[in-house]
XYZ file of C-alpha atoms in Angstrom:
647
model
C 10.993 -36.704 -13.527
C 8.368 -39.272 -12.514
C 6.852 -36.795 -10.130
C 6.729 -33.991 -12.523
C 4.608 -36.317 -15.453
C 2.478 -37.327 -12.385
C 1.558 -34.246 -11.414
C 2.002 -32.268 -15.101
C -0.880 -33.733 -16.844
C -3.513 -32.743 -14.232
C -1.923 -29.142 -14.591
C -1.964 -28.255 -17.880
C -6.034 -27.328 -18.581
C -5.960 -25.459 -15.757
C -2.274 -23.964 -16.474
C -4.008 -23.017 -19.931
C -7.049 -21.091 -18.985
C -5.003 -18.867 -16.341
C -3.079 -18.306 -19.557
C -5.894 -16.914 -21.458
C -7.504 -15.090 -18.548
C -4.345 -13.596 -18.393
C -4.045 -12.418 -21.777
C -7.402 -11.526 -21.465
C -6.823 -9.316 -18.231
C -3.803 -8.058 -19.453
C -5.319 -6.197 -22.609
C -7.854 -5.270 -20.333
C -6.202 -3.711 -17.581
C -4.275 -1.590 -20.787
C -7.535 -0.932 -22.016
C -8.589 1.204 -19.178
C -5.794 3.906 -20.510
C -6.220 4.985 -23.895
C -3.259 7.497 -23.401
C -0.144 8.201 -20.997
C 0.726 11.866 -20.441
C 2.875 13.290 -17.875
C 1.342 16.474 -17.485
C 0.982 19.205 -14.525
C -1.552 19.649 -12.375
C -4.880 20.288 -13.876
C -6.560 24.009 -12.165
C -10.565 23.699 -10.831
C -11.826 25.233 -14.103
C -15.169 27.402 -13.562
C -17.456 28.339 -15.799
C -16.663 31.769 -17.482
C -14.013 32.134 -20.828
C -11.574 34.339 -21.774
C -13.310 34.744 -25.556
C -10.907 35.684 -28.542
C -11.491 36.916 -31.981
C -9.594 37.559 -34.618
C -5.957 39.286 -34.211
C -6.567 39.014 -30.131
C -4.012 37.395 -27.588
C -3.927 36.194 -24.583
C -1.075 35.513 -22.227
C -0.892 32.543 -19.218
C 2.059 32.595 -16.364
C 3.001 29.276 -15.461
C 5.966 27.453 -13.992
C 7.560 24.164 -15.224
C 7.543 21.736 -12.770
C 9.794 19.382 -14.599
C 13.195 19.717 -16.963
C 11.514 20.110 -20.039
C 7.968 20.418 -22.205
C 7.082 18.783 -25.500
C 3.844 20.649 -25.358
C 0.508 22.214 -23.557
C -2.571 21.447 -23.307
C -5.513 23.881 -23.053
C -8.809 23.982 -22.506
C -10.740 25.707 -25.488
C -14.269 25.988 -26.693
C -15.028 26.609 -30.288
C -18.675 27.298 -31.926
C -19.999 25.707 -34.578
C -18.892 27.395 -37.769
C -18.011 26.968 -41.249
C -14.471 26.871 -40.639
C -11.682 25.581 -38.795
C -10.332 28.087 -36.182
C -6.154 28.472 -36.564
C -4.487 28.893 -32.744
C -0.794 29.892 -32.679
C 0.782 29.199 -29.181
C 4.057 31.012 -28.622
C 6.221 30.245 -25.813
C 8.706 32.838 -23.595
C 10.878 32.948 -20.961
C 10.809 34.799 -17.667
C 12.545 37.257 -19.776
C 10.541 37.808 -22.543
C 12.535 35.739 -25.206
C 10.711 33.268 -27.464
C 11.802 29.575 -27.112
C 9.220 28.193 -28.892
C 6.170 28.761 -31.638
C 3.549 26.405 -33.097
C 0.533 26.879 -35.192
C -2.686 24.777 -34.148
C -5.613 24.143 -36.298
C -8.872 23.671 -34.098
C -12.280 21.758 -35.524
C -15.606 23.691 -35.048
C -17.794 22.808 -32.146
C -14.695 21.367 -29.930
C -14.743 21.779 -26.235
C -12.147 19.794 -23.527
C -8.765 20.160 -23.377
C -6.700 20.886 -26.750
C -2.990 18.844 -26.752
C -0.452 21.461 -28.778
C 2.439 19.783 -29.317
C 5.933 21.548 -30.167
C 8.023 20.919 -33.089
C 10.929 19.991 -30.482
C 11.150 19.396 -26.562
C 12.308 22.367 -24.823
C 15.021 21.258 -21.994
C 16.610 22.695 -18.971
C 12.858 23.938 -17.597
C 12.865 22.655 -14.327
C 11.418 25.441 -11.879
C 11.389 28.078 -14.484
C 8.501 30.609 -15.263
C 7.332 30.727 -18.611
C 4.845 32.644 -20.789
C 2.604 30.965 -23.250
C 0.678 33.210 -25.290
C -2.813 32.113 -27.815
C -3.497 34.214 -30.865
C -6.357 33.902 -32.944
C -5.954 34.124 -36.909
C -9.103 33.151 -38.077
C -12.825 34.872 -37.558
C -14.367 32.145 -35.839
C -13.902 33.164 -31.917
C -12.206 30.943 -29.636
C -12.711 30.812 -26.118
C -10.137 29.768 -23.549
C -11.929 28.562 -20.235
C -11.008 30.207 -17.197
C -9.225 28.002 -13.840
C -8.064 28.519 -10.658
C -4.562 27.388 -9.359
C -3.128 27.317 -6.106
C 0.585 27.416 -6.768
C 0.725 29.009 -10.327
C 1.054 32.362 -11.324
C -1.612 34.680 -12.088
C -2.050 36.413 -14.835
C -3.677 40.252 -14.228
C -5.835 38.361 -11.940
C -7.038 35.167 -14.199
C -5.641 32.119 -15.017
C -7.117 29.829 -18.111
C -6.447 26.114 -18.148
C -2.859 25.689 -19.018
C -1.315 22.531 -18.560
C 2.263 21.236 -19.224
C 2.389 18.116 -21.004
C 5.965 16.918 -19.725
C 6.299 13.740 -21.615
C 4.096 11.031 -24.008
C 4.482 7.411 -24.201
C 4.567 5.546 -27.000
C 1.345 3.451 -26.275
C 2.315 0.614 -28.869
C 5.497 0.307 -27.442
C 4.347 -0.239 -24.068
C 1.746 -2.009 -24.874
C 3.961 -4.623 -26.961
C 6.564 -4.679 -24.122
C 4.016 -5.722 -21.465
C 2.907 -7.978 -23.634
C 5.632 -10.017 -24.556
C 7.473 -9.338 -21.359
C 4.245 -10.487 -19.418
C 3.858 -13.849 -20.609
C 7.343 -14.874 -21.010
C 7.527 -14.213 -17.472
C 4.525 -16.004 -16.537
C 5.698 -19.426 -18.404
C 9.158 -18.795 -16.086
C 7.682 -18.197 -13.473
C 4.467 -21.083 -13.595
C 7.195 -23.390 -15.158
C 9.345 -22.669 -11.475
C 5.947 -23.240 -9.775
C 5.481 -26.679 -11.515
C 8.782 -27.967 -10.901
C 8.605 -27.338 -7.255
C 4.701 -28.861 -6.785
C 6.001 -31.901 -8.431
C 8.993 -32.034 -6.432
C 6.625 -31.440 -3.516
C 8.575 -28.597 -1.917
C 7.462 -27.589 1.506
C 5.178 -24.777 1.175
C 6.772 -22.495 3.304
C 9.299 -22.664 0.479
C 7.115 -22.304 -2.146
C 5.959 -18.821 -0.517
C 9.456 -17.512 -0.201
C 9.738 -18.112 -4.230
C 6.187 -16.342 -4.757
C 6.806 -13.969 -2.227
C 10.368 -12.506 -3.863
C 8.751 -12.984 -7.513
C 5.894 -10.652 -6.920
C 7.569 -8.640 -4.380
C 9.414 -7.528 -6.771
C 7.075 -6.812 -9.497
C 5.158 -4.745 -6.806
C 8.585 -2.758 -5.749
C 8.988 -1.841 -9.661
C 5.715 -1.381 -9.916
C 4.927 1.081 -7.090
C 6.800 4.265 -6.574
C 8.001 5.609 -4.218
C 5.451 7.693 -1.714
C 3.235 5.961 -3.732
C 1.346 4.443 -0.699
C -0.583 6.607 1.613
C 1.796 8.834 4.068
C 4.636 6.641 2.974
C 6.660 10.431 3.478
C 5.955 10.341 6.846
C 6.738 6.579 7.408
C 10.130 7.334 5.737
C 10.558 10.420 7.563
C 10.160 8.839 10.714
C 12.457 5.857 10.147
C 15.330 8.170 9.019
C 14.562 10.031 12.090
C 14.907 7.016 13.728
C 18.490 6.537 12.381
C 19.123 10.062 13.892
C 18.803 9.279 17.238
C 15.138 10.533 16.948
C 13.152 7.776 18.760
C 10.795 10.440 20.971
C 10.253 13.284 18.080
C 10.086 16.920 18.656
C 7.580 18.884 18.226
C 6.610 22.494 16.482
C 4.354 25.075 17.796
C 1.327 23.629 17.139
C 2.111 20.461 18.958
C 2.930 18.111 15.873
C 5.658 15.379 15.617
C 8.803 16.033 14.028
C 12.967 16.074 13.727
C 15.576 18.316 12.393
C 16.187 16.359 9.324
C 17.934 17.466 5.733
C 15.895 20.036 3.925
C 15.355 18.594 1.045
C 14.845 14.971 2.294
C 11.483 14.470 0.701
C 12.254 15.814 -2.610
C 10.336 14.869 -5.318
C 7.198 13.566 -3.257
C 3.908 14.305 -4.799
C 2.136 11.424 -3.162
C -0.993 10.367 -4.864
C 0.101 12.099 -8.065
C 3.419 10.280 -7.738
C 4.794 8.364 -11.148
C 7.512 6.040 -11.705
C 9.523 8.931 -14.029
C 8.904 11.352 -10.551
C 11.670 9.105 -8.552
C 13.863 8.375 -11.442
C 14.249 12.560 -11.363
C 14.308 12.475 -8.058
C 16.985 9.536 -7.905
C 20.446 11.857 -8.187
C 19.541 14.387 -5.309
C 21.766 14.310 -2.533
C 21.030 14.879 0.803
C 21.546 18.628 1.543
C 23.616 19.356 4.369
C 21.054 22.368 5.849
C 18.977 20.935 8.508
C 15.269 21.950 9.301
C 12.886 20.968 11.807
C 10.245 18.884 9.368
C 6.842 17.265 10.898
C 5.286 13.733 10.437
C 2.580 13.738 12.457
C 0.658 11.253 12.403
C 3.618 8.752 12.115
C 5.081 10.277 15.407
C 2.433 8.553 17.260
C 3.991 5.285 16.528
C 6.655 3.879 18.408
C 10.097 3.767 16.758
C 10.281 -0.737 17.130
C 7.617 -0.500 14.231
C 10.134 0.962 12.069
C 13.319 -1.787 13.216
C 13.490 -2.803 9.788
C 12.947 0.446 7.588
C 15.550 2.246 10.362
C 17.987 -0.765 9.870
C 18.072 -0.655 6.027
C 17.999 2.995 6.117
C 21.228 2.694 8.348
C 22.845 0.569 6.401
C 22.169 2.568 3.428
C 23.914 5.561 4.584
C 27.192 3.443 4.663
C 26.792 3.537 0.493
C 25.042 6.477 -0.565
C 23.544 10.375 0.554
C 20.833 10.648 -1.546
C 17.283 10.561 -0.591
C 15.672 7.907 -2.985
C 18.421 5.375 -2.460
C 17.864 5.737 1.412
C 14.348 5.064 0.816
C 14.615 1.988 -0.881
C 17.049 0.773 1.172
C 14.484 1.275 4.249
C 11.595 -0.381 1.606
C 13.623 -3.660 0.641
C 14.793 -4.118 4.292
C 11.259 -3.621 5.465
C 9.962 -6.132 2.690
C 13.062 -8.706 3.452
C 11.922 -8.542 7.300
C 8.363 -9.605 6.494
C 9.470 -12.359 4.281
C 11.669 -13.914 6.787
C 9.301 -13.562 9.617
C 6.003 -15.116 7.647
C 8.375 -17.963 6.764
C 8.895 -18.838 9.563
C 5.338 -18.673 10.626
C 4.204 -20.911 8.210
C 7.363 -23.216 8.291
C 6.015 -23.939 12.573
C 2.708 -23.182 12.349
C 1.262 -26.786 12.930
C -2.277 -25.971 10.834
C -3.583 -23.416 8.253
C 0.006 -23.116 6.573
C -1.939 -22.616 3.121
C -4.641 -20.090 4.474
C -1.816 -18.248 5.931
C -0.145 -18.042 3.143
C -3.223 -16.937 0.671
C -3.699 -14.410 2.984
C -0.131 -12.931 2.961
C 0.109 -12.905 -0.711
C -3.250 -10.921 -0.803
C -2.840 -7.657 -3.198
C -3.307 -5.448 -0.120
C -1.090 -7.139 2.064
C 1.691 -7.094 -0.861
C 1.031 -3.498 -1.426
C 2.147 -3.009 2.399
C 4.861 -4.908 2.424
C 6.549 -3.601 -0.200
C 6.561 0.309 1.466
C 8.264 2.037 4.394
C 4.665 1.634 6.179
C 4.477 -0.689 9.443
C 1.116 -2.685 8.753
C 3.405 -5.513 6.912
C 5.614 -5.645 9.864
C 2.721 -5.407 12.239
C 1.235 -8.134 11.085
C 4.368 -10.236 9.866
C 5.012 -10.255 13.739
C 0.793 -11.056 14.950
C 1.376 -14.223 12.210
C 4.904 -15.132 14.147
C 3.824 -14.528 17.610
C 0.200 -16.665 16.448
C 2.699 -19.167 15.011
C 4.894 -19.699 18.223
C 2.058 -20.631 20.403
C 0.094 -23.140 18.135
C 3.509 -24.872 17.583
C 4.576 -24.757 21.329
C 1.066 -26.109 22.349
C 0.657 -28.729 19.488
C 3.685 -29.427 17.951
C 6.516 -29.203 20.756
C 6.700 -31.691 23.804
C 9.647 -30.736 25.638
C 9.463 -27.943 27.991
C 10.028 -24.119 26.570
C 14.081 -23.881 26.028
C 15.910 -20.249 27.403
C 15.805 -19.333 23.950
C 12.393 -19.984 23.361
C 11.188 -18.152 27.075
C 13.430 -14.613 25.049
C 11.510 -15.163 21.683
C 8.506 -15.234 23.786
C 9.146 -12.153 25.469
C 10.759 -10.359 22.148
C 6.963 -11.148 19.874
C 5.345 -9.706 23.317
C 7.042 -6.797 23.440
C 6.702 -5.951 19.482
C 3.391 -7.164 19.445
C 2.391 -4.994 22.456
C 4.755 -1.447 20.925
C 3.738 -2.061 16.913
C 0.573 -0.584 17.052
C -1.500 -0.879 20.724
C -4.909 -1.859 18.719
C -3.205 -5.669 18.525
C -2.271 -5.841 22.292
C -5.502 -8.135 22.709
C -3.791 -10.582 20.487
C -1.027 -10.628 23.331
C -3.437 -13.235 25.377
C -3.109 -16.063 22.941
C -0.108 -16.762 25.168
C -2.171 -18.659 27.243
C -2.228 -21.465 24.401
C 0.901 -22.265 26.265
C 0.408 -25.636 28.497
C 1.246 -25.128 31.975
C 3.730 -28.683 31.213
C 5.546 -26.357 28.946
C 6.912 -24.226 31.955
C 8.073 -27.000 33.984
C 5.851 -26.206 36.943
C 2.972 -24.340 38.441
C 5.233 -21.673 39.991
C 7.361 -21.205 36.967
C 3.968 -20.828 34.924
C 2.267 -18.049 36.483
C 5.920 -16.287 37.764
C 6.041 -16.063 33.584
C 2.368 -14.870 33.587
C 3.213 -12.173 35.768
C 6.294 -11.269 33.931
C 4.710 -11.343 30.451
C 1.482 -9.129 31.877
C 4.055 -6.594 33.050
C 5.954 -6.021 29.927
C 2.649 -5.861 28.126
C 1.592 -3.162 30.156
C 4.814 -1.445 30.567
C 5.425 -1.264 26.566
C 1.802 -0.570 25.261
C 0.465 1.790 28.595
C 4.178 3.332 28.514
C 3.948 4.440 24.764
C 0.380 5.173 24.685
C 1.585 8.002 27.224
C 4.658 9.619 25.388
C 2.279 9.885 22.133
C -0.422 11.107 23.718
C 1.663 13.999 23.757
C 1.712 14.138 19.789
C -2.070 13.611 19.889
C -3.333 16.661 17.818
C -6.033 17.534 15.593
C -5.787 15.935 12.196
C -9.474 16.558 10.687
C -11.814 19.693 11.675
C -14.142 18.575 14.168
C -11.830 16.298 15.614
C -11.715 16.832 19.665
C -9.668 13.243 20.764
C -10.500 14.600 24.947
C -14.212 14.697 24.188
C -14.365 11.521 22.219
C -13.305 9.557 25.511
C -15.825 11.007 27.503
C -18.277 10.019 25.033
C -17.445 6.393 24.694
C -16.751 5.715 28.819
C -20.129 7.544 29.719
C -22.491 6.218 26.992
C -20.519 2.846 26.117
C -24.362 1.146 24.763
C -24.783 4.101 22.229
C -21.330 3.949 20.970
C -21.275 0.188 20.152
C -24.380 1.323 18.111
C -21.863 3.471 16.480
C -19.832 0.391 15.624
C -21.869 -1.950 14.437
C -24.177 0.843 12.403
C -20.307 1.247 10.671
C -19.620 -2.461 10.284
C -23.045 -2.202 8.708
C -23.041 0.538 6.261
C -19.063 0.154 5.350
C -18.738 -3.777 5.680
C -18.919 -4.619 2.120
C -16.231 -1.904 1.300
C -13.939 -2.696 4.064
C -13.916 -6.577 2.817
C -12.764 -5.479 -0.831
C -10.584 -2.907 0.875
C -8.621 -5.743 2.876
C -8.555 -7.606 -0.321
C -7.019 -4.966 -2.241
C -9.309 -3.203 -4.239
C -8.088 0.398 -3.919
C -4.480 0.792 -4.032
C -1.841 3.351 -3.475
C -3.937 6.886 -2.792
C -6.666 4.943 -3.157
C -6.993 5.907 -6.943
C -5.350 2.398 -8.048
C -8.615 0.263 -8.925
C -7.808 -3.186 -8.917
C -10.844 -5.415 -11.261
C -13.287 -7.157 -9.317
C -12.075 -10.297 -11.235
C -8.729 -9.975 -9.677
C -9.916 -10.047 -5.948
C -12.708 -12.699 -6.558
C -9.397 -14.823 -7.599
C -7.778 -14.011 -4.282
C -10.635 -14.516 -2.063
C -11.649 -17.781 -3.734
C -8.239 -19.127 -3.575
C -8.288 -18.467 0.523
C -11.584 -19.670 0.317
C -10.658 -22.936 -1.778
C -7.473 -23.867 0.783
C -9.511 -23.522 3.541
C -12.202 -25.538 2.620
C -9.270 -28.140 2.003
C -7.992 -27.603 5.553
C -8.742 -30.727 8.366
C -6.055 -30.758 10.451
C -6.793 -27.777 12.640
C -6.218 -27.956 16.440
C -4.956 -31.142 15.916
C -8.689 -33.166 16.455
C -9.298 -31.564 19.569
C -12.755 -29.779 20.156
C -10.571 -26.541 21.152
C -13.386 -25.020 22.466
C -11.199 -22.785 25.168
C -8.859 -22.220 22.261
C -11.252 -20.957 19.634
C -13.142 -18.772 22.193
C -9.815 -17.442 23.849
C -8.837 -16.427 19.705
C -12.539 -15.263 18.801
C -12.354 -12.839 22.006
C -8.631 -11.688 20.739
C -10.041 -11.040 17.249
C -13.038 -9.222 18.736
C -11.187 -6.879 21.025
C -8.768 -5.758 18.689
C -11.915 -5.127 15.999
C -13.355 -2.891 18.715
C -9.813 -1.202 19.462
C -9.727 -0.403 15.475
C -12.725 1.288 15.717
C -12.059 2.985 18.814
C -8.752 4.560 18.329
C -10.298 6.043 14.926
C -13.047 7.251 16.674
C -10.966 8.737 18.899
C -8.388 9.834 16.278
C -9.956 10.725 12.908
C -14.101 11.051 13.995
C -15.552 14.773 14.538
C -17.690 15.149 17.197
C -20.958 13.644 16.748
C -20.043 11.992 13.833
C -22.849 8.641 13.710
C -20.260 6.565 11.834
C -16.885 5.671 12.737
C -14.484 7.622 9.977
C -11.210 6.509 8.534
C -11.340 2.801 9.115
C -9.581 0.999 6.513
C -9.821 -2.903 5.571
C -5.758 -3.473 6.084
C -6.321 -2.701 9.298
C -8.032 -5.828 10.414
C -5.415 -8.217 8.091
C -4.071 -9.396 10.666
C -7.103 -10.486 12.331
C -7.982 -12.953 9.486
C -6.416 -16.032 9.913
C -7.494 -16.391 13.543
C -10.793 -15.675 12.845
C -10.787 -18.510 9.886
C -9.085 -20.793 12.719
C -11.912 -19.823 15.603
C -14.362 -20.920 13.262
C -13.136 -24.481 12.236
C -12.585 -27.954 13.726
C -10.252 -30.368 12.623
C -10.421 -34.213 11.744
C -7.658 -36.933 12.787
C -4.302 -36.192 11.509
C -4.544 -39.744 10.057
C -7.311 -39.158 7.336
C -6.092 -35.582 6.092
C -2.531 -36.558 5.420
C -3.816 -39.283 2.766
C -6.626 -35.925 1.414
C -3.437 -34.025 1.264
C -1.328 -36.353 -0.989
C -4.687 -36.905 -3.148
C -4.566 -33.216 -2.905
C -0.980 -32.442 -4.544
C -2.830 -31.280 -7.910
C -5.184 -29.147 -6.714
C -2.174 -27.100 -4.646
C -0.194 -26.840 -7.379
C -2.885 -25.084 -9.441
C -3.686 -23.170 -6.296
C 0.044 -21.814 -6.312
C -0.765 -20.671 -10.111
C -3.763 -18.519 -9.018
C -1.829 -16.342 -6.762
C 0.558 -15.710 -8.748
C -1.986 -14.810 -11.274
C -3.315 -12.856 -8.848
C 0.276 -10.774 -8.305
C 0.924 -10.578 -11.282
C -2.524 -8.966 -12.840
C -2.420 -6.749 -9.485
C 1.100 -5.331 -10.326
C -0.088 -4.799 -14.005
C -2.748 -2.512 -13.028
C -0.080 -0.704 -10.868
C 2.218 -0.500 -13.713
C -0.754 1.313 -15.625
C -1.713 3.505 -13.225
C 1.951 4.788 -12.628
C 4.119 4.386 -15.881
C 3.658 8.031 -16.511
């Protein structure tokens, strides 16, 4: 109890203005919605109109992509006039039966889209074709802009700008909910935090508990599919639990296994919603096979997917249906991250905080949470990065037989996750020579280590060139090569004119501020908070490389950092660039997460171990309020998810 009134006063200000900002931030981040409709796909309107006057109709074909309608919305254009115009939408069935009639008064001089709603929700929809049909009562003429679709059916040619409005949310309610919910959970939660600051709880801990606590609110918060080719990712780790670890591929040359037909049902990826999987939730797997492609996640080797493939396996002992299997694959993925960056930061002698602000960045969460393998890719660069600071710093004793197979495990994962990291595969040579036991056991495990590198990154790199097709027009992977080995000067123009042009948007990229499809905006406020708090802990940080000058070490982790930067860029030069493209396309800031915290460490000396553990007990304060930002931070982030996907 002592601890906690030590440490509680110098809290509380600080505890009280994230308080308000959160308030603040929550209203805010509500704000940006005025209204929550489920509602089909909107058609590319153009610019004629179907025009009626008086006594005229007009009949639209459309299918119900959901089990039932409460009512349409169309896109109408009235004239000024002296009246209001009266609009009666009728609903039929495939059959010609009517289900459903309203009467719709319309203002003068309106034009957007027009919600009708029905007197009751028609059920029992799902996949059926139905016929809505506008009549005009009144003089004034009414005219009913014309769209295209792609899946919908015509009508004698034309289409006008129907859509479905599935379901409505009762904004109050939700609003009220978040509300209340929000901040009682934040005085839990921050309460939790307190305790274990005062308590002075190893941090490693302290990330597990913010780790599962916003972990989670991220799971609820993100859907499923909701994160860019998440299909694929799943598709390949169930494949994966087939037996699938080399895919097949179709005629044109793409990735893929014979996997249940309806697997993926319910995806709609960046138009996904948090209702979408709950319909989704009671499919079962069907037990018709088809050959399905993933291509782009056949180019990865099947150890980036241990986890998802594990959970996924263990998933089918319980349940057949598609959405369960998923999850399954997304928790075990997220659990496997957890447990690995623990440990990281539990034996990583220096930068513990940094490393953990950096983990707990929105963009980093938003991986973590999906069937993706950046989280795992970069839960194992933190682990492997770990390992060798602690063996070199830490450890005295020579390596143990357990230690030599961990070695040799992060090596191989680090060298099959994705081959863009291998560079980061040299940091083994933080190892002493002393740790080995002798000169010839040193370089006999140089040797060794060298080989599986090679074996594991060169080996893969040649099984998926075989899934190496075009994903983009213009794309031409064979030419790209040529381009880069014969004119190497003009293509690290090509680089740094990218890092140039698309620097600024890759940094707020990495920090998180496009989410899911990339139509989740997270608030500028809300990254400033996460990049000051890594900004604030490392500023705090003394004790790195342990008061050495580490000049060997810091250049050794700079070069590392450096070649897998340039690898990025190449292998989406290669991959995603057309031909003579003068910008490198499709590089995204989570790519170069991992590559973070060892740049931060290159840059930075240390003092004496002696002076910062006295700053650090001075310090105990300043963490604890530290811990309250990023949670802030997860919190506001999975509100703004919540709002973009509710409905």
């Amino acid at each position: 109890m002592e601890r906690i009134k030590c440490v509680g006063p110098k809290i509380v200000l600080p505890h009280m203005i994230l308080t308000i900002l959160l308030v603040l931030m929550f209203q805010y981040i509500m704000g940006q919605r005025t209204e929550y409709y489920d509602q089909s796909e909107e058609p590319i309107w153009d610019a004629s109109s179907e025009i009626l006057c008086k006594g005229d109709v007009y009949k639209q074909n459309i299918t119900c992509a959901k089990d039932g309608i409460v009512g349409v919305s169309q896109y109408i254009e009235t004239p000024a006039a002296v009246s209001d115009t009266e609009l009666v939408l009728t609903i039929y069935d495939a059959a010609g039966a009517k289900i459903a009639r309203v009467r719709h008064m319309v203002e003068p001089d309106f034009m957007g889209y027009r919600d009708i709603f029905l007197e009751e929700p028609l059920c029992g929809l799902k996949g059926k074709r139905l016929i809505c049909e506008y009549r005009n009562l009144t003089d004034s003429r009414l005219m009913l802009k014309n769209g295209h679709y792609e899946d919908v059916l015509c009508n004698m040619g034309k289409n006008i700008c129907t859509r479905l409005i599935y379901r409505v949310m009762d904004m109050s309610r939700f609003k009220r909910t978040v509300y209340i919910g929000g901040i009682m959970l934040w005085f839990a939660l921050s309460a939790v935090l307190l305790i274990l600051t005062a308590k002075k709880v190893k941090p490693e801990f302290v990330f597990v508990f913010l780790y599962l606590s916003v972990g989670l609110l991220y799971m609820a918060a993100n859907p499923l599919y909701g994160v860019p080719d998440e299909r694929n990712h799943f598709l390949r780790a169930y494949g994966i639990t087939e037996g699938d670890f080399i895919t097949g591929r179709d005629e044109y040359g793409k990735g893929g296994s014979m996997l249940p037909e309806n697997i993926a049902y319910g995806n709609r990826d960046g138009d996904m919603k948090l209702p979408d999987v709950g319909e989704a939730a009671s499919v079962e797997l069907s037990s018709r096979k088809c050959f399905i492609t993933y291509g782009n996640t056949a180019l990865y080797s099947p150890f980036t997917y241990t986890a998802q493939a594990i959970g996924i396996w263990i998933g089918k002992l319980f349940s057949s249906r598609a959405v369960f299997l998923a999850y399954s694959g997304r928790v075990a993925a997220w659990l496997m991250v957890g447990i690995l960056l623990f440990l990281s930061i539990r034996y990583i002698p220096f930068g513990k905080y940094v490393l953990i602000g950096i983990s707990l960045l929105p963009m980093n969460m938003h991986e973590c949470i999906s069937l993706a393998g950046d989280g795992f890719t970069y839960a194992v660069t933190m682990a492997f990065l770990a390992f060798v600071l602690y063996v070199r710093y830490t450890q005295t004793h020579k390596l143990s037989v357990r230690q030599y197979g961990l070695l040799y495990l992060l090596l191989f994962y680090l060298a099959s996750c994705k081959i863009v990291y291998m560079p980061f595969c040299i940091l083994a040579f933080f190892i002493p020579m002393e740790r080995f036991g002798s000169k010839k056991k040193y370089f006999c495990h140089i040797v060794c280590a060298a080989l599986v590198v090679a074996i594991v990154s060169i080996g893969w790199l040649m099984i998926s060139s075989e899934f190496l097709v075009e994903f983009r027009p213009g794309v031409d992977s064979a030419q790209q090569i040529r381009y880069v080995l014969s004119n190497p000067t003009e293509y690290v123009e090509i680089v740094f004119r990218t890092i140039l042009e698309k620097g600024e948007s890759l940094v707020m990229n990495m920090l998180g501020s496009s989410l899911g499809y990339f139509n989740v905006r997270v608030n500028i406020g809300i990254l400033v908070m996460a990049a000051a708090s890594i900004g604030y802990v490392y500023g705090k940080e003394e004790l790195l490389w342990m008061g050495e000058r580490a000049v060997y070490q810091r250049m050794l982790m700079m070069a590392a950092c450096a070649s897998t930067a340039l690898l990025i860029y190449t292998s989406l030069y290669v991959q995603w660039t057309a031909v003579g493209e003068t910008l490198v396309d499709g590089v995204q800031g989570r790519y170069f997460l991992p590559v973070v915290l060892p740049v931060l460490l290159s840059w930075k000396g240390g003092k004496k171990k002696a002076a910062v553990q006295a700053e650090e007990n001075q310090e105990r304060s300043g963490i604890g309020v530290w811990y309250l930002v990023l949670l802030a931070v997860g919190m506001l982030t999975a509100l703004t998810c919540l709002a973009h996907y509710i409905i």
